[in-house]
Amino acid sequence: MNLIKKGTKLYSIIKMKCPNCHEGHLFNNSNPYNLSEISDMPERCEHCHLKYEIETGFFYGAMYVSYALTIVLVVAFLLLIYVLNINDFVLSLLIFGGILVVVFPLVFRLSRSIWLNMFVAYKSRK
Ligand SMILES: [Zn+2]
């Protein structure tokens, strides 16, 4: 079963592939938890030669996506502590802080992937 089909934005975002051809990798090291290389991206897609950093400072915009993703995490976590009926504020804060630290590399890369996908469509240009 493969729900995420090549050619969809979701495929490019989740698999962190070039949004134009869905072949090239967005990041040099596919492991986001290798923190020293977390932001290392090839200048261009190795398959279609799309320039990833469309303009200087392009990826600063990914911070807005990161912010939105973090809000989603906060809401999901608030729902979770409500459902589990956890009344300890400090404990909740510690758990959430821990979750944020653990998912940070994923959020960071997903944000860049989503941000680039907002500007480049599949097979849009060579
Ligand atoms: Zn490409």
XYZ file of C-alpha atoms and ligand atoms in Angstrom:
127
model
C 0.000 0.000 0.000
C 1.424 3.312 -1.005
C -0.851 6.212 -0.100
C 1.612 8.904 -1.017
C 1.846 8.958 -4.785
C 4.684 10.436 -6.742
C 3.495 13.575 -8.498
C 1.631 14.894 -5.456
C 2.865 17.707 -3.221
C 2.608 15.377 -0.244
C 5.095 12.984 -1.834
C 7.655 15.726 -2.356
C 7.102 17.162 1.136
C 7.184 13.913 3.114
C 9.934 12.221 1.099
C 11.881 15.515 0.969
C 12.367 15.322 -2.783
C 12.823 18.077 -5.333
C 9.352 19.668 -5.816
C 9.915 19.958 -9.569
C 10.911 16.406 -10.568
C 10.315 14.386 -7.365
C 13.623 12.595 -8.020
C 16.442 14.630 -6.504
C 17.011 14.812 -2.761
C 16.427 18.105 -0.945
C 19.104 17.430 1.645
C 22.647 16.093 1.399
C 22.194 13.761 4.349
C 18.817 12.003 4.483
C 19.050 11.633 8.275
C 17.652 14.829 9.884
C 19.149 13.817 13.237
C 22.667 14.296 11.941
C 22.515 17.812 13.358
C 25.775 19.133 11.915
C 24.319 18.649 8.434
C 20.705 19.483 9.205
C 20.536 22.460 6.845
C 22.948 21.213 4.171
C 21.202 21.179 0.828
C 22.650 20.778 -2.637
C 22.586 24.042 -4.572
C 20.621 22.407 -7.373
C 18.587 19.254 -7.842
C 20.890 16.509 -9.134
C 18.148 15.328 -11.497
C 16.459 18.413 -13.040
C 18.943 21.093 -11.896
C 16.264 23.194 -10.210
C 17.943 25.825 -8.022
C 16.604 25.161 -4.508
C 17.398 28.527 -2.971
C 15.234 30.492 -5.412
C 16.599 33.794 -4.122
C 19.046 34.821 -1.405
C 17.537 34.187 2.004
C 14.658 32.228 0.479
C 14.586 29.700 3.285
C 14.077 32.345 5.979
C 10.440 32.112 4.910
C 10.410 28.519 6.100
C 10.385 29.937 9.636
C 6.739 30.894 9.130
C 5.967 27.303 8.155
C 7.918 26.096 11.175
C 5.878 28.431 13.369
C 2.623 27.057 11.934
C 3.769 23.454 12.429
C 4.690 24.230 16.042
C 1.209 25.695 16.642
C -0.286 22.446 15.306
C 1.932 20.508 17.733
C 0.862 22.733 20.650
C -2.830 22.222 19.860
C -2.350 18.455 19.468
C -0.479 18.324 22.773
C -3.117 20.402 24.592
C -5.770 17.993 23.308
C -3.663 15.075 24.502
C -3.208 16.383 28.058
C -6.921 17.173 28.127
C -7.868 13.647 27.009
C -5.358 12.029 29.393
C -6.546 14.387 32.142
C -3.045 15.489 33.148
C -3.338 18.325 35.656
C 0.329 18.844 36.408
C 1.343 22.027 34.569
C 5.099 21.683 35.143
C 5.063 18.040 34.051
C 3.102 18.967 30.928
C 5.579 21.717 30.125
C 8.546 19.377 30.568
C 6.980 16.696 28.391
C 6.124 19.204 25.674
C 9.601 20.741 25.821
C 11.045 17.256 25.391
C 8.771 16.551 22.427
C 9.775 19.845 20.770
C 13.473 19.063 21.155
C 13.012 15.571 19.710
C 10.911 16.663 16.709
C 12.856 19.864 15.986
C 15.040 18.404 13.204
C 11.963 16.970 11.479
C 10.015 20.232 11.791
C 13.012 22.171 10.495
C 13.328 20.046 7.359
C 9.596 19.657 6.785
C 9.285 23.447 6.935
C 11.856 23.892 4.181
C 10.241 21.153 2.130
C 6.751 22.676 2.500
C 8.044 26.192 1.861
C 9.791 25.188 -1.384
C 6.696 23.249 -2.474
C 4.615 26.408 -2.066
C 6.642 28.043 -4.839
C 7.501 25.185 -7.188
C 4.964 22.859 -8.819
C 5.659 19.379 -10.146
C 7.327 19.470 -13.580
C 6.889 23.240 -13.597
C 10.252 24.056 -15.114
C 13.576 22.637 -16.137
Zn 14.546 18.011 -9.498
